[in-house]
Amino acid sequence: MAGSRIDKFSNIFARVEGMIRSGAMKYEDKPIWFNVYKAFPPKVNPTFTRKAPENQQVVNILYPEDLVRAKYYAVYGSQKSQEVVDLTDKETPTQCQRFVDKYFELKRSGRVSDEDLFRQAASYMRTQGFKLESEVEKKEQKELHNMAQEMFPS
């Protein structure tokens, strides 16, 4: 089927359904979305020949916590060596999520600038035992270490 153009005339649901009917695919091996699509088919059939709406505006979805999270990762990096995230544990928030939560808790408590909120949230996290080290601080530490190695070789 390497040169097949069937995808231009039929949607993926019809192709999977055809493979199940013909025996090319077992019903047990069907994709996860198959039963959902069958129960709730779209109003307009998605095909290759269908044109996209012309005047439809795409809304930019950006939440306030996204900006804080982006700044957190810009300042402190991903902290790969600092934190192990267990994706199966949905109860324990990540270090970044705790930072964001504290940031908005401080924001609700009073009128403080965003820079001060960020610093206050970082200092709170440090008092709670989290190791937050900015990329600038890491670079300075590395330079100091290199200078010490040069001055006092072992």
Backbone as a ProteinNet text record, in pm:
[ID]
protein_1_A
[PRIMARY]
MAGSRIDKFSNIFARVEGMIRSGAMKYEDKPIWFNVYKAFPPKVNPTFTRKAPENQQVVNILYPEDLVRAKYYAVYGSQKSQEVVDLTDKETPTQCQRFVDKYFELKRSGRVSDEDLFRQAASYMRTQGFKLESEVEKKEQKELHNMAQEMFPS
[TERTIARY]
82	0	85.6	211.6	303	259.9	199.3	159.7	10.9	-60.5	-206.5	-254.1	-361.5	-423.6	-558.3	-581.4	-710.5	-736.8	-628.8	-647.4	-709.3	-705	-766.4	-916.3	-964.3	-1105.6	-1180.7	-1109.6	-1172.6	-1101.9	-1177.6	-1114.3	-1055.8	-981.9	-910.4	-1006.1	-1121.2	-1219.4	-1269.1	-1303.2	-1353	-1245.8	-1121.9	-1013.6	-992.2	-994.1	-977.6	-1096.7	-1216.8	-1336.6	-1328.5	-1279.9	-1263.3	-1160.7	-1051.6	-949.6	-1003.6	-1088.2	-1147.9	-1243.8	-1329	-1425.3	-1355.9	-1245	-1176.2	-1086.6	-1062.1	-978.1	-831.6	-795.9	-657.5	-616.1	-716.7	-691.5	-792.5	-745.3	-837.2	-913.4	-1037.1	-1118	-1051.5	-981.5	-913.4	-796.9	-743	-628.5	-668.8	-797	-844.3	-785.5	-772.6	-720.7	-814.7	-760.6	-837.5	-953.5	-931.3	-1030.8	-1145.2	-1135.1	-1231.3	-1373.6	-1394.3	-1528.8	-1585.7	-1499.3	-1545.9	-1593.6	-1517.2	-1553.8	-1684.3	-1698.6	-1819.1	-1941.6	-1925.9	-2036.7	-2069.3	-1967	-1986.5	-1921.5	-1981.7	-1919.5	-1927.8	-1833.4	-1837.1	-1955.1	-1999	-2111.1	-2072.9	-1949.7	-1901.3	-1788.3	-1798.8	-1701.2	-1562.7	-1458.9	-1325.4	-1259.2	-1250.6	-1185	-1079	-995.9	-886.4	-938	-1050.4	-1102.7	-1176.7	-1207.3	-1279.1	-1189.1	-1237.3	-1160.1	-1173.9	-1067.5	-1069.1	-1147.9	-1215.1	-1287.8	-1191.6	-1236.8	-1150.4	-1132.6	-1240.8	-1235.6	-1233.5	-1198.2	-1198.7	-1069.3	-1083.8	-969.8	-932	-804.5	-756.4	-727.1	-789.7	-773.5	-645.7	-564.4	-441.4	-476.6	-454.9	-487.6	-360.3	-357.2	-242.6	-294.9	-263.4	-309.5	-200.9	-240.7	-140.7	-32.2	-70.9	29.5	130	92.9	187.1	304.8	275.9	382.6	476.8	420.4	502.9	586.9	524.7	595.9	709.7	683.3	786.5	903.7	873.1	980.4	1058.4	986.2	1052.3	1155.4	1115.8	1208.2	1318.5	1289.8	1394.2	1500.1	1457.1	1550.6	1619.8	1543.7	1598.7	1625.5	1595.3	1618.3	1523.3	1551.5	1461.1	1491.1	1603.3	1641.5	1640.9	1691.2	1687.1	1750.9	1862.8	1931	1867.7	1781.2	1723.7	1598.4	1519.6	1386.9	1357	1305.6	1258.8	1106.7	1042.6	898	838.6	750.4	679.2	546.8	535.4	416.4	294.1	313.2	198.4	138.6	212.7	165.3	99.6	-31.2	-104.2	-129.2	-97.4	-122	-8.7	115.3	230.2	262	252.1	283.6	434.7	472	613.2	664.2	794.5	855	807	798.2	751.2	606.4	521.5	381.3	369.2	451.2	450.5	491.9	590.8	635.2	521	453.5	341.9	230.1	197.3	93.1	129.1	255.1	299.3	297.2	336.8	336.7	196.3	95.8	-40.5	-100.9	-55.6	-99	-48.1	77.5	133.6	66.1	32	-32.7	-170.6	-243.7	-376.4	-366.7	-254.9	-242.5	-215.6	-170	-144.7	-98.4	-83.2	-41.2	110.5	176.3	321.8	357	469.9	509.9	542	535.6	561.2	702.7	800.5	939.3	952	889.5	895	822.5	709.3	636.8	724.4	794.4	880.8	991.1	1054.3	1161	1108.1	990.4	932.4	896.5	840.8	806	933.2	1039.8	1165.8	1224.3	1221.4	1277.3	1192.9	1061.7	977.3	1013.5	1031.7	1065.5	1199.3	1295	1424.6	1410.4	1324.6	1304.7	1236.9	1162.7	1096.6	1189.2	1315.2	1412.6	1434.1	1369.1	1389.4	1514.1	1593	1716.3	1687.4	1679.1	1658	1787.1	1843.1	1967.5	1949.9	1959.5	1939.5	2055.3	2030	2133.7	2254.9	2232.1	2341.6	2423.2	2353.2	2423.4	2505.4	2449.8	2522.9	2649.8	2638.8	2754.1	2861	2817.9	2912.7	2981.3	2906.2	2963.3	3067.7	3036.5	3129.3	3257.8	3242.5	3360.8	3445.8	3381.8	3455.2	3527.2	3461.2	3522.3	3644.3	3630.9	3743.6	3860.7	3829.5	3935.4	4006.5	3929.4	3988.5	4076.6	4034.9	4114.2	4247.2	4243.4	4364.6	4459.3	4401.7	4483.3	4541.8	4463.1	4506.3	4492.3	4582	4568.8	4600.9	4533.5	4555.1	4658
-120	0	125.3	113.2	225.2	342.6	319	430.6	454.2	404.2	412.3	554.7	588.8	719.5	705.3	590.5	566.5	665.1	714.9	809.8	939.9	968.5	1090.1	1072.7	948.7	924.6	868.7	824.9	763	811.3	820.5	863.4	742.8	769.2	664.5	566.2	615.4	526.7	423.4	466.9	373.8	272.9	315.1	222.2	117.9	160.5	65.3	-29.9	24.5	-58.9	-162.1	-122.2	-213.8	-322	-285.2	-385.2	-485.7	-439.8	-531.8	-626.5	-572.9	-655.4	-757.9	-717.9	-809.4	-909.7	-887.3	-977.8	-938.1	-825.8	-779.2	-730.5	-693.2	-649.2	-719.4	-770.5	-832.9	-723.6	-754.9	-657.2	-619.9	-715.2	-688.1	-590.5	-581.3	-493.3	-355.5	-325.6	-196.4	-81.2	37.7	153.3	193.5	261.3	303.3	395.2	480.2	579.9	521.7	398.9	341.2	341.2	290.2	283.1	421.7	514.7	651.4	715.1	699.3	755	692.8	561.5	491.5	541.4	566.4	612.6	760.3	841.3	984.6	1029.9	994.2	1034.2	1185.4	1242.5	1387	1426.5	1551.4	1600.5	1604.3	1647.4	1653.5	1552.4	1465.8	1359.9	1417.3	1383.9	1437.3	1364.1	1430.6	1371.1	1464.9	1412	1489.4	1605.9	1587.9	1689.5	1801.6	1784.8	1889.5	2009.9	2126.6	2250.3	2304.8	2366.3	2429.3	2559.8	2598.2	2726	2842.2	2939.6	3051.8	3156.4	3199.4	3314.8	3274.6	3154	3109.4	3150.7	3222.8	3271.2	3167.4	3136.4	3043.4	3122.8	3081.4	3151.7	3103.5	3198.2	3164.6	3136.1	3014.3	2975.8	2985.7	3082.6	3102.2	3139.8	3060	3083.7	3157.3	3231.9	3305.5	3214.3	3094	3003.7	2956.2	2960.6	2922.9	3020.3	3148.7	3249.8	3230.1	3200.6	3176.7	3051.5	2947.4	2821.3	2841	2918.1	2944.5	3021.1	3119.2	3195.4	3106.9	3019.5	2927.1	2843.5	2785.3	2700.8	2783.2	2908.9	2994	3027.5	3052.5	3091.2	2970.3	2868.2	2754.7	2632.2	2640	2525.8	2413.4	2297.6	2185.6	2113.6	2146.6	2084.7	1932.5	1881.8	1738.1	1657	1703.7	1626	1646.5	1743.9	1777.5	1697.2	1665.1	1611.9	1491.3	1388.5	1272.1	1277.7	1272.4	1284	1146.3	1104.9	978.3	1009.7	975.4	1009.7	929.8	820.6	743.4	801.5	886.5	948.9	1081.7	1082.4	1203	1295.2	1248.3	1324.5	1421.5	1383.4	1464.6	1562.2	1693.6	1790.6	1801.2	1842.8	1860.8	1985.9	2001.8	2119	2246	2241.8	2357.7	2390.7	2288.4	2312.5	2371.8	2325.4	2384	2531.2	2560.3	2698.1	2784	2736.8	2811.5	2831.7	2728	2739.2	2845.4	2843.9	2941.6	3082.2	3095.4	3225.4	3285.7	3206.5	3259.5	3276.8	3198.5	3219.5	3355.1	3386.3	3516.1	3629.7	3605.2	3708.7	3743	3643.1	3667.9	3744.3	3730.1	3790.9	3941.4	3995.8	4139.4	4187.3	4319.6	4379.7	4395.4	4301	4299.5	4282.1	4339	4326.5	4180.7	4148.8	4011.2	3966.3	4057.2	4021.6	3986.4	4067.8	4039.6	3909.9	3885.3	3760	3640.5	3652.6	3543.8	3518	3627	3612.6	3556	3604.2	3555.1	3407	3367.3	3226	3140.7	3190.6	3116.4	3104.4	3213.8	3206.8	3114	3113.3	3021.1	2876.7	2849.1	2712.5	2670.2	2763.5	2730.8	2701.2	2778	2751.9	2617.3	2568.9	2439	2322.6	2355.7	2250.7	2217.8	2291.7	2268.5	2341.7	2276.1	2337.2	2406.8	2537.7	2617.1	2691.2	2665.2	2728.7	2776.9	2907.6	2961.6	2922.4	2932.8	2899.1	2991.2	3117	3212.4	3167.7	3128.5	3081.1	2955.7	2865.6	2743.6	2778.5	2875.2	2915.4	2977.9	3064.2	3126.6	3020.8	2922.8	2816.1	2738	2710.7	2635.6	2715.2	2846.7	2931.6	2936.8	2949.9	2951	2818	2709.9	2577.6	2565.3	2611.9	2606.1	2692.3	2811.3	2898.4	2832	2768	2700.3	2584.3	2513.4	2403.6	2454.1	2571.7	2629.7	2677.6	2737.9	2791.2	2681.9	2577.3	2468.7	2334.8	2306.5	2175.7	2062.3	1951.6	1840.5	1742.7
0	0	0	-36.2	-26.8	-113.4	-225.6	-311.5	-311.4	-210.5	-209	-185.5	-253.3	-234.8	-166	-103.1	-40	73.9	138.5	248.1	200.5	70.5	18.1	-2.6	-5.2	-33.1	86.1	186.5	301.6	428.5	537.8	662.2	736.5	840.2	912.8	978.7	1024.8	1087.8	988	868.2	766.6	728.2	724	689.4	798.1	925.5	1036.1	1039.9	1021.9	1020.8	908	793	680.6	710.1	777.3	812	912.5	1005.4	1102.7	1031.1	940.9	867.4	778.4	716.9	625.4	698.2	826.4	903.2	904.4	843.5	843.8	982.7	1062.9	1200.9	1290.1	1403.1	1498.1	1571.7	1610	1682.2	1814	1876.2	2004.2	1986.3	1864.8	1838.5	1788.5	1792.3	1740.2	1822.1	1763.5	1838.1	1952	2050	2167.7	2128.4	2031.5	1994.2	1911.4	1864.2	1770.6	1826.1	1948.6	2007.2	2036	2075.5	2100.7	1971.1	1865.2	1735.1	1685.6	1709.7	1665.5	1742.9	1872.7	1956.2	1932.3	1902.8	1882.9	1752.2	1639.2	1512.1	1492.8	1419.2	1396.4	1307.5	1319.8	1238.6	1091.1	1064	926.4	914.4	815.9	798.1	765.4	844.5	816.8	700.1	587.8	470.9	418	330.9	273.7	189	124.3	31.3	102.7	230.9	305	328.3	297	312.6	454.6	502.3	634.7	626.7	735.5	735.5	712.7	637.5	597.3	707.5	769	860	1007.1	1036.8	1175.2	1244.6	1354.3	1431.6	1537.1	1546.6	1647.8	1774.9	1883.2	2010.1	2077.2	2120	2191	2336.7	2379.3	2516.6	2600	2688	2774.8	2912.7	3010.7	3145.8	3224.6	3329.2	3408.3	3466.4	3509	3566.5	3462.6	3334.7	3229.5	3224.6	3247	3246	3364	3480.9	3599.8	3580.3	3527.2	3504.2	3403.6	3298.5	3197.9	3259.1	3344.1	3408.7	3506	3577.5	3670.2	3595.6	3482.4	3406.9	3340.7	3307.4	3249	3353.9	3477.1	3582.8	3644.3	3678	3750.9	3664.3	3538	3450.1	3484.5	3432.9	3456.1	3587	3650.4	3777.7	3765	3652.9	3625.6	3737.1	3786.9	3890.2	4027.3	4040.1	4169.5	4201.7	4100.4	4127.8	4039.5	4101.9	4028.6	4033.6	3917.7	3910.5	3884.5	3973.5	3957.2	3888.5	3761.9	3684.2	3725.1	3797.6	3844	3970.8	4041.3	4165	4130.7	4129.5	4092	4212.3	4331.7	4453.7	4486.6	4457.4	4493.1	4380.6	4407.2	4302.1	4278.9	4159.8	4128.3	4198.3	4198.1	4259.7	4189.6	4058.8	3982.8	4018.8	4031.8	4066.3	4205.7	4298.6	4433.5	4428.9	4344.2	4327.8	4274.2	4171.8	4110.5	4212.6	4288.8	4390.4	4494.3	4540.3	4640.2	4581.4	4456.1	4388	4390.3	4353.4	4348.3	4486.7	4582.8	4720.8	4770.2	4741.7	4779.7	4703.3	4580	4498.1	4554.2	4602.9	4661	4792.8	4861.7	4994.1	4990.2	4879.8	4875.3	4740	4729.7	4604.7	4604.1	4539.8	4530.6	4383.9	4342.6	4202.4	4168.9	4041	3998.3	4032.1	4018.9	4052	4199.8	4286.6	4430	4463.7	4397.7	4419	4383.9	4272.5	4227.3	4329.2	4378.4	4477.5	4608.8	4651.6	4777.2	4767.6	4654.1	4635.6	4636.6	4574.6	4571.4	4712.4	4788.5	4924	5011.7	4993.8	5069.6	5035.9	4908.1	4866.3	4927.6	4933.3	4993.1	5141.3	5213.4	5356.2	5379.2	5280.7	5291.9	5255.8	5220.5	5194.7	5047.9	4958.9	4816.3	4771	4690.6	4641.8	4508.9	4514	4392.6	4363.1	4250	4210	4067.1	4048.2	3913.7	3823.1	3695.1	3597.5	3614.9	3652.1	3675.9	3796.5	3904.2	4023.8	3993.9	3913.6	3876.5	3800	3709.4	3629.4	3719.2	3813.4	3905.5	3992	4040.8	4122.2	4043.2	3917.4	3833	3810.9	3787.4	3767.2	3893.7	4010.9	4137.7	4159.2	4126.5	4139.9	4048.9	3925.1	3830.7	3877.6	3931.9	3983.1	4100.6	4188.9	4303.8	4258.1	4155.2	4101.4	4044.9	3979.4	3924.5	4033.3	4140.5	4247.2	4335	4360.1	4448.2	4377.7	4284.2	4216.4	4314.1	4296.2	4390.9	4344.9
[MASK]
++++++++++++++++++++++++++++++++++++++++++++++++++++++++++++++++++++++++++++++++++++++++++++++++++++++++++++++++++++++++++++++++++++++++++++++++++++++++++

